[in-house]
XYZ file of N, CA and C in Angstrom:
519
model
N 167.298 -30.571 -66.851
C 168.713 -30.374 -66.625
C 168.993 -28.879 -66.435
N 169.800 -28.564 -65.458
C 170.074 -27.164 -65.154
C 170.959 -26.532 -66.226
N 170.640 -25.297 -66.544
C 171.452 -24.541 -67.503
C 172.849 -24.310 -66.934
N 173.818 -24.210 -67.831
C 175.188 -23.949 -67.416
C 175.654 -22.618 -68.007
N 176.549 -21.963 -67.281
C 177.261 -20.804 -67.810
C 178.589 -21.330 -68.323
N 178.825 -21.173 -69.631
C 180.004 -21.760 -70.265
C 180.864 -20.661 -70.886
N 182.101 -20.577 -70.425
C 183.079 -19.692 -71.038
C 183.730 -20.466 -72.178
N 183.707 -19.891 -73.379
C 184.282 -20.564 -74.547
C 185.058 -19.520 -75.330
N 186.386 -19.589 -75.268
C 187.191 -18.613 -75.997
C 188.585 -19.137 -76.255
N 189.331 -18.372 -77.041
C 190.695 -18.731 -77.395
C 191.672 -17.798 -76.686
N 192.829 -18.357 -76.322
C 193.878 -17.542 -75.720
C 195.212 -17.867 -76.385
N 196.121 -16.906 -76.319
C 197.491 -17.167 -76.749
C 198.151 -18.039 -75.689
N 199.278 -18.626 -76.025
C 199.988 -19.463 -75.064
C 200.350 -18.670 -73.807
N 200.558 -17.364 -73.951
C 200.885 -16.529 -72.790
C 199.664 -15.845 -72.172
N 198.449 -16.322 -72.495
C 197.257 -15.948 -71.744
C 196.466 -14.746 -72.210
N 196.664 -14.301 -73.454
C 195.918 -13.138 -73.945
C 194.756 -13.566 -74.832
N 193.638 -12.828 -74.722
C 192.459 -13.132 -75.540
C 192.323 -12.189 -76.725
N 193.103 -11.110 -76.731
C 193.106 -10.164 -77.849
C 194.438 -9.421 -77.844
N 194.787 -8.889 -78.995
C 195.960 -8.019 -79.081
C 195.677 -6.757 -78.286
N 196.694 -5.927 -78.090
C 196.505 -4.682 -77.349
C 195.412 -3.812 -77.954
N 195.307 -3.821 -79.283
C 194.297 -3.001 -79.960
C 192.947 -3.708 -80.085
N 192.817 -4.880 -79.438
C 191.535 -5.591 -79.439
C 191.331 -6.526 -80.610
N 192.308 -6.659 -81.480
C 192.131 -7.524 -82.653
C 192.439 -8.983 -82.310
N 191.992 -9.846 -83.165
C 192.107 -11.274 -82.896
C 192.349 -12.094 -84.162
N 192.923 -11.480 -85.198
C 193.194 -12.224 -86.436
C 194.271 -13.287 -86.237
N 194.983 -13.212 -85.112
C 196.015 -14.201 -84.788
C 195.421 -15.525 -84.302
N 194.109 -15.589 -84.132
C 193.475 -16.812 -83.637
C 193.286 -17.786 -84.807
N 194.399 -18.453 -85.139
C 194.413 -19.449 -86.218
C 195.359 -20.572 -85.803
N 195.197 -21.693 -86.429
C 196.082 -22.818 -86.159
C 197.419 -22.644 -86.847
N 198.258 -23.675 -86.739
C 199.598 -23.588 -87.318
C 199.712 -24.283 -88.679
N 198.588 -24.784 -89.183
C 198.593 -25.413 -90.502
C 199.051 -26.860 -90.513
N 199.318 -27.420 -89.347
C 199.816 -28.792 -89.255
C 198.761 -29.656 -88.574
N 198.273 -30.664 -89.284
C 197.220 -31.503 -88.701
C 197.711 -32.901 -88.303
N 199.043 -33.098 -88.233
C 199.584 -34.421 -87.883
C 199.122 -34.900 -86.508
N 198.962 -33.973 -85.551
C 198.598 -34.361 -84.188
C 197.085 -34.277 -83.917
N 196.310 -33.983 -84.951
C 194.866 -33.829 -84.740
C 194.260 -35.037 -84.043
N 193.425 -34.761 -83.045
C 192.693 -35.825 -82.359
C 191.200 -35.734 -82.645
N 190.767 -34.652 -83.239
C 189.355 -34.453 -83.534
C 189.098 -33.025 -83.946
N 187.828 -32.721 -84.132
C 187.432 -31.388 -84.567
C 186.481 -30.803 -83.532
N 186.750 -29.556 -83.130
C 185.846 -28.868 -82.202
C 184.650 -28.382 -83.002
N 183.462 -28.863 -82.667
C 182.253 -28.504 -83.403
C 181.610 -27.286 -82.738
N 182.066 -26.090 -83.130
C 181.557 -24.857 -82.542
C 180.074 -24.670 -82.849
N 179.637 -25.078 -84.035
C 178.217 -24.950 -84.377
C 177.345 -25.809 -83.465
N 177.831 -26.996 -83.128
C 177.089 -27.852 -82.195
C 177.023 -27.180 -80.821
N 178.155 -26.583 -80.399
C 178.158 -25.833 -79.144
C 177.084 -24.742 -79.183
N 177.036 -23.986 -80.271
C 176.066 -22.890 -80.381
C 174.622 -23.386 -80.360
N 174.383 -24.588 -80.900
C 173.037 -25.159 -80.865
C 172.587 -25.402 -79.432
N 173.548 -25.606 -78.515
C 173.222 -25.884 -77.121
C 173.071 -24.656 -76.251
N 173.181 -23.447 -76.851
C 173.025 -22.214 -76.078
C 171.926 -21.357 -76.686
N 171.225 -20.630 -75.812
C 170.221 -19.691 -76.312
C 170.453 -18.275 -75.797
N 171.521 -18.102 -75.007
C 171.837 -16.812 -74.410
C 173.338 -16.578 -74.539
N 173.713 -15.339 -74.929
C 175.113 -14.966 -75.091
C 175.370 -13.727 -74.241
N 176.493 -13.707 -73.530
C 176.846 -12.577 -72.676
C 178.182 -12.020 -73.157
N 178.212 -10.718 -73.432
C 179.458 -10.090 -73.875
C 179.573 -8.681 -73.333
N 180.778 -8.158 -73.388
C 181.030 -6.795 -72.957
C 180.758 -5.800 -74.061
N 180.763 -4.533 -73.692
C 180.451 -3.450 -74.639
C 181.473 -3.374 -75.761
N 182.763 -3.644 -75.482
C 183.768 -3.599 -76.553
C 183.465 -4.635 -77.634
N 183.039 -5.827 -77.236
C 182.663 -6.855 -78.211
C 181.452 -6.392 -79.019
N 180.494 -5.789 -78.333
C 179.300 -5.259 -79.004
C 179.699 -4.192 -80.016
N 180.594 -3.277 -79.612
C 181.027 -2.193 -80.507
C 181.743 -2.729 -81.739
N 182.306 -3.933 -81.638
C 182.951 -4.570 -82.799
C 181.959 -5.434 -83.585
N 180.656 -5.289 -83.265
C 179.565 -5.992 -83.973
C 179.612 -7.503 -83.838
N 180.216 -7.998 -82.750
C 180.274 -9.443 -82.541
C 178.899 -10.026 -82.210
N 177.973 -9.192 -81.786
C 176.620 -9.653 -81.465
C 175.832 -10.032 -82.711
N 176.246 -9.550 -83.880
C 175.470 -9.781 -85.102
C 175.386 -11.259 -85.470
N 176.336 -12.059 -84.984
C 176.313 -13.499 -85.257
C 175.247 -14.222 -84.440
N 174.621 -13.523 -83.495
C 173.724 -14.188 -82.540
C 172.322 -13.589 -82.563
N 171.832 -13.274 -83.762
C 170.499 -12.661 -83.902
C 169.376 -13.572 -83.401
N 169.607 -14.887 -83.403
C 168.563 -15.831 -82.980
C 168.705 -16.229 -81.513
N 169.529 -15.476 -80.756
C 169.729 -15.764 -79.334
C 169.507 -14.491 -78.525
N 169.226 -14.660 -77.246
C 169.140 -13.520 -76.345
C 170.565 -13.093 -76.027
N 170.879 -11.799 -76.224
C 172.231 -11.304 -76.009
C 172.211 -10.248 -74.911
N 173.028 -10.469 -73.881
C 173.203 -9.496 -72.802
C 174.524 -8.781 -73.016
N 174.489 -7.456 -72.947
C 175.691 -6.633 -73.101
C 175.940 -5.921 -71.784
N 177.110 -6.165 -71.191
C 177.496 -5.458 -69.970
C 178.072 -4.104 -70.376
N 177.546 -3.033 -69.786
C 177.993 -1.690 -70.138
C 177.826 -0.758 -68.948
N 178.622 0.288 -68.924
C 178.466 1.305 -67.876
C 177.496 2.393 -68.329
N 177.075 2.327 -69.582
C 176.163 3.332 -70.137
C 174.706 2.902 -69.962
N 173.813 3.884 -69.977
C 172.368 3.608 -69.987
C 171.946 3.547 -71.449
N 171.698 2.352 -71.951
C 171.324 2.183 -73.349
C 169.980 1.463 -73.430
N 169.246 1.755 -74.486
C 167.912 1.184 -74.694
C 168.028 -0.210 -75.312
N 167.326 -1.194 -74.727
C 167.281 -2.535 -75.306
C 166.692 -2.463 -76.704
N 167.079 -3.403 -77.548
C 166.504 -3.466 -78.894
C 166.568 -4.905 -79.398
N 165.542 -5.293 -80.111
C 165.425 -6.643 -80.660
C 165.841 -7.680 -79.621
N 166.912 -8.433 -79.885
C 167.353 -9.490 -78.973
C 168.457 -9.014 -78.024
N 168.759 -7.720 -78.029
C 169.877 -7.161 -77.262
C 169.358 -6.545 -75.964
N 169.982 -6.946 -74.842
C 169.613 -6.421 -73.522
C 170.859 -5.816 -72.881
N 170.838 -4.497 -72.660
C 171.981 -3.804 -72.066
C 171.843 -3.811 -70.545
N 172.912 -4.215 -69.860
C 172.910 -4.299 -68.401
C 174.019 -3.394 -67.876
N 173.649 -2.378 -67.098
C 174.699 -1.538 -66.525
C 174.756 -1.669 -65.016
N 174.159 -2.742 -64.508
C 174.257 -3.054 -63.090
C 175.103 -4.291 -62.893
N 174.717 -5.126 -61.955
C 175.445 -6.354 -61.629
C 175.114 -7.432 -62.664
N 175.982 -7.587 -63.651
C 175.729 -8.539 -64.738
C 175.663 -9.975 -64.223
N 176.472 -10.307 -63.223
C 176.454 -11.675 -62.690
C 175.096 -12.000 -62.075
N 174.537 -11.056 -61.343
C 173.223 -11.254 -60.722
C 172.152 -11.471 -61.802
N 172.206 -10.672 -62.851
C 171.238 -10.797 -63.950
C 171.349 -12.173 -64.607
N 172.569 -12.623 -64.858
C 172.762 -13.904 -65.539
C 172.413 -15.075 -64.618
N 172.667 -14.940 -63.327
C 172.241 -16.001 -62.399
C 170.713 -16.120 -62.381
N 170.005 -15.010 -62.488
C 168.540 -15.053 -62.584
C 168.122 -15.713 -63.899
N 168.809 -15.373 -64.970
C 168.528 -15.964 -66.281
C 168.756 -17.478 -66.239
N 169.793 -17.901 -65.529
C 170.145 -19.319 -65.431
C 169.030 -20.131 -64.774
N 168.253 -19.501 -63.881
C 167.165 -20.197 -63.191
C 165.986 -20.490 -64.106
N 165.877 -19.745 -65.233
C 164.766 -19.919 -66.167
C 164.990 -21.148 -67.030
N 163.912 -21.642 -67.620
C 164.017 -22.753 -68.560
C 164.796 -22.292 -69.787
N 165.592 -23.167 -70.333
C 166.297 -22.818 -71.556
C 167.553 -23.626 -71.737
N 168.293 -23.233 -72.752
C 169.565 -23.883 -73.057
C 170.669 -23.208 -72.254
N 171.910 -23.620 -72.490
C 173.043 -23.072 -71.755
C 173.302 -21.613 -72.125
N 174.149 -20.970 -71.318
C 174.492 -19.558 -71.467
C 175.956 -19.472 -71.870
N 176.224 -18.799 -72.990
C 177.561 -18.666 -73.549
C 178.189 -17.370 -73.044
N 179.217 -17.492 -72.225
C 179.977 -16.341 -71.758
C 181.039 -16.072 -72.814
N 180.796 -15.075 -73.628
C 181.576 -14.792 -74.829
C 182.873 -14.036 -74.526
N 182.817 -13.030 -73.676
C 183.988 -12.202 -73.377
C 183.615 -10.740 -73.436
N 184.538 -9.867 -73.273
C 185.956 -9.934 -73.075
C 186.392 -10.128 -71.623
N 187.676 -9.825 -71.457
C 188.361 -10.141 -70.219
C 187.809 -9.470 -68.974
N 187.435 -8.207 -69.070
C 186.904 -7.498 -67.897
C 185.567 -8.108 -67.491
N 184.725 -8.402 -68.479
C 183.441 -9.050 -68.199
C 183.663 -10.426 -67.569
N 184.515 -11.222 -68.175
C 184.780 -12.576 -67.681
C 185.311 -12.525 -66.250
N 186.109 -11.503 -65.948
C 186.690 -11.362 -64.612
C 185.604 -11.313 -63.531
N 184.499 -10.635 -63.807
C 183.388 -10.582 -62.836
C 182.858 -11.988 -62.549
N 182.727 -12.802 -63.596
C 182.194 -14.155 -63.460
C 183.178 -15.069 -62.741
N 184.476 -14.880 -63.015
C 185.499 -15.679 -62.330
C 185.516 -15.327 -60.843
N 185.511 -14.044 -60.530
C 185.554 -13.620 -59.128
C 184.308 -14.074 -58.365
N 183.165 -14.144 -59.058
C 181.925 -14.631 -58.437
C 181.882 -16.162 -58.427
N 182.818 -16.811 -59.129
C 182.908 -18.274 -59.224
C 181.582 -18.898 -59.671
N 181.038 -18.383 -60.786
C 179.753 -18.895 -61.281
C 179.855 -19.501 -62.684
N 181.077 -19.700 -63.179
C 181.245 -20.350 -64.485
C 181.226 -21.855 -64.254
N 180.350 -22.548 -64.973
C 180.209 -24.000 -64.810
C 181.201 -24.781 -65.663
N 181.486 -24.280 -66.865
C 182.420 -24.953 -67.764
C 183.329 -23.925 -68.420
N 184.567 -24.344 -68.612
C 185.555 -23.524 -69.313
C 185.984 -24.299 -70.543
N 185.779 -23.746 -71.731
C 186.292 -24.333 -72.964
C 187.317 -23.337 -73.493
N 188.583 -23.745 -73.437
C 189.674 -22.835 -73.769
C 190.479 -23.427 -74.921
N 190.575 -22.676 -75.994
C 191.424 -23.067 -77.120
C 192.750 -22.338 -77.009
N 193.843 -23.089 -76.889
C 195.163 -22.472 -76.765
C 195.776 -22.374 -78.164
N 195.931 -21.135 -78.619
C 196.441 -20.867 -79.955
C 197.975 -20.934 -79.932
N 198.600 -21.561 -80.934
C 200.058 -21.699 -80.922
C 200.760 -20.385 -81.301
N 200.688 -19.431 -80.360
C 201.348 -18.145 -80.547
C 201.656 -17.543 -79.177
N 202.773 -16.862 -79.081
C 203.075 -16.050 -77.895
C 202.957 -14.615 -78.352
N 201.959 -13.902 -77.838
C 201.721 -12.519 -78.259
C 202.687 -11.539 -77.593
N 203.072 -11.824 -76.367
C 203.974 -10.922 -75.661
C 203.265 -9.815 -74.914
N 202.156 -9.355 -75.463
C 201.338 -8.345 -74.790
C 199.949 -8.372 -75.412
N 198.994 -7.854 -74.673
C 197.629 -7.851 -75.163
C 196.655 -7.755 -74.006
N 195.433 -8.193 -74.248
C 194.383 -8.172 -73.231
C 194.304 -9.554 -72.590
N 194.611 -9.645 -71.282
C 194.669 -10.958 -70.633
C 193.293 -11.544 -70.344
N 193.246 -12.867 -70.284
C 192.016 -13.530 -69.852
C 191.868 -13.389 -68.347
N 192.926 -13.687 -67.607
C 192.830 -13.687 -66.155
C 193.441 -12.413 -65.579
N 192.633 -11.666 -64.855
C 193.106 -10.479 -64.172
C 193.579 -10.899 -62.780
N 193.889 -9.971 -61.928
C 194.473 -10.281 -60.622
C 193.421 -10.644 -59.573
N 193.899 -11.249 -58.481
C 193.106 -11.501 -57.268
C 191.882 -12.378 -57.489
N 192.051 -13.448 -58.246
C 190.953 -14.388 -58.460
C 190.907 -15.407 -57.330
N 189.719 -15.969 -57.081
C 189.633 -17.056 -56.107
C 190.276 -18.317 -56.691
N 190.614 -19.252 -55.843
C 191.069 -20.561 -56.307
C 189.836 -21.336 -56.752
N 189.861 -21.827 -57.975
C 188.738 -22.600 -58.519
C 189.303 -23.917 -59.025
N 188.928 -25.005 -58.402
C 189.425 -26.311 -58.816
C 188.571 -26.848 -59.958
N 189.264 -27.338 -60.982
C 188.594 -27.793 -62.192
C 188.889 -29.260 -62.461
N 188.064 -29.849 -63.306
C 188.260 -31.223 -63.775
C 188.333 -31.185 -65.294
N 189.379 -31.790 -65.880
C 189.502 -31.860 -67.333
C 188.540 -32.927 -67.854
N 187.529 -32.484 -68.587
C 186.512 -33.392 -69.104
C 186.836 -33.905 -70.502
N 187.534 -33.074 -71.272
C 187.762 -33.431 -72.671
C 188.925 -32.599 -73.187
N 189.664 -33.140 -74.143
C 190.690 -32.363 -74.824
C 190.751 -32.819 -76.267
N 191.137 -31.929 -77.136
C 191.406 -32.317 -78.505
C 192.381 -31.335 -79.116
N 193.019 -31.791 -80.159
C 193.981 -30.971 -80.871
C 193.493 -30.865 -82.307
N 193.468 -29.635 -82.794
C 193.020 -29.392 -84.160
C 193.897 -28.311 -84.773
N 194.706 -28.701 -85.761
C 195.519 -27.737 -86.492
C 196.465 -26.964 -85.564
N 197.026 -27.656 -84.570
C 197.954 -27.021 -83.638
C 197.304 -26.300 -82.481
N 195.985 -26.215 -82.476
C 195.244 -25.579 -81.384
C 194.830 -26.671 -80.401
N 195.174 -26.491 -79.132
C 194.773 -27.443 -78.095
C 193.512 -26.903 -77.429
N 192.444 -27.674 -77.462
C 191.169 -27.256 -76.887
C 190.917 -28.080 -75.636
N 190.766 -27.390 -74.528
C 190.581 -28.024 -73.221
C 189.195 -27.672 -72.697
N 188.468 -28.679 -72.234
C 187.138 -28.461 -71.666
C 187.171 -28.883 -70.199
N 186.931 -27.924 -69.330
C 186.945 -28.160 -67.885
C 185.568 -27.901 -67.292
N 185.259 -28.616 -66.220
C 184.089 -28.309 -65.399
C 184.579 -28.092 -63.968
N 183.753 -27.406 -63.177
C 184.135 -27.198 -61.773
C 184.068 -28.519 -61.038
N 185.044 -28.720 -60.132
C 185.047 -29.922 -59.306
C 184.087 -29.734 -58.158
């Protein structure tokens, strides 16, 4: 089975993936489970991936530390030395990940942030989108979708509600 590039992240109702200062403590449910339809098993998702792709800002916030048992690619404009499971890419990250996708292995987790994800959206190489919509309007912050994206038609494969968070899973049509 071919590996997939899967974007899995949370956004505010108004489309932000982080506050202006890059924080994300607002990514919580509303405390009401009356409408729950199921539970998103993030650990099961992680079992299905062996590669994680993130931007330098995520790396600087030590988000890579959760993925010591996976290959981690960091997109950066700096020339940095690879170490342990960390691979720094300061060239065309999409090209590198498409080459990685051709190799045997599990799926590839496109972690974020927004500038990194924008490259993948513009190249139209994301196979699945798993988006958790958090019940909050931030008003400002770091957006998921930047400008001038191609039209990408999707199919809703699955949805669930957990603690006021609506989780939508799409694949490309």
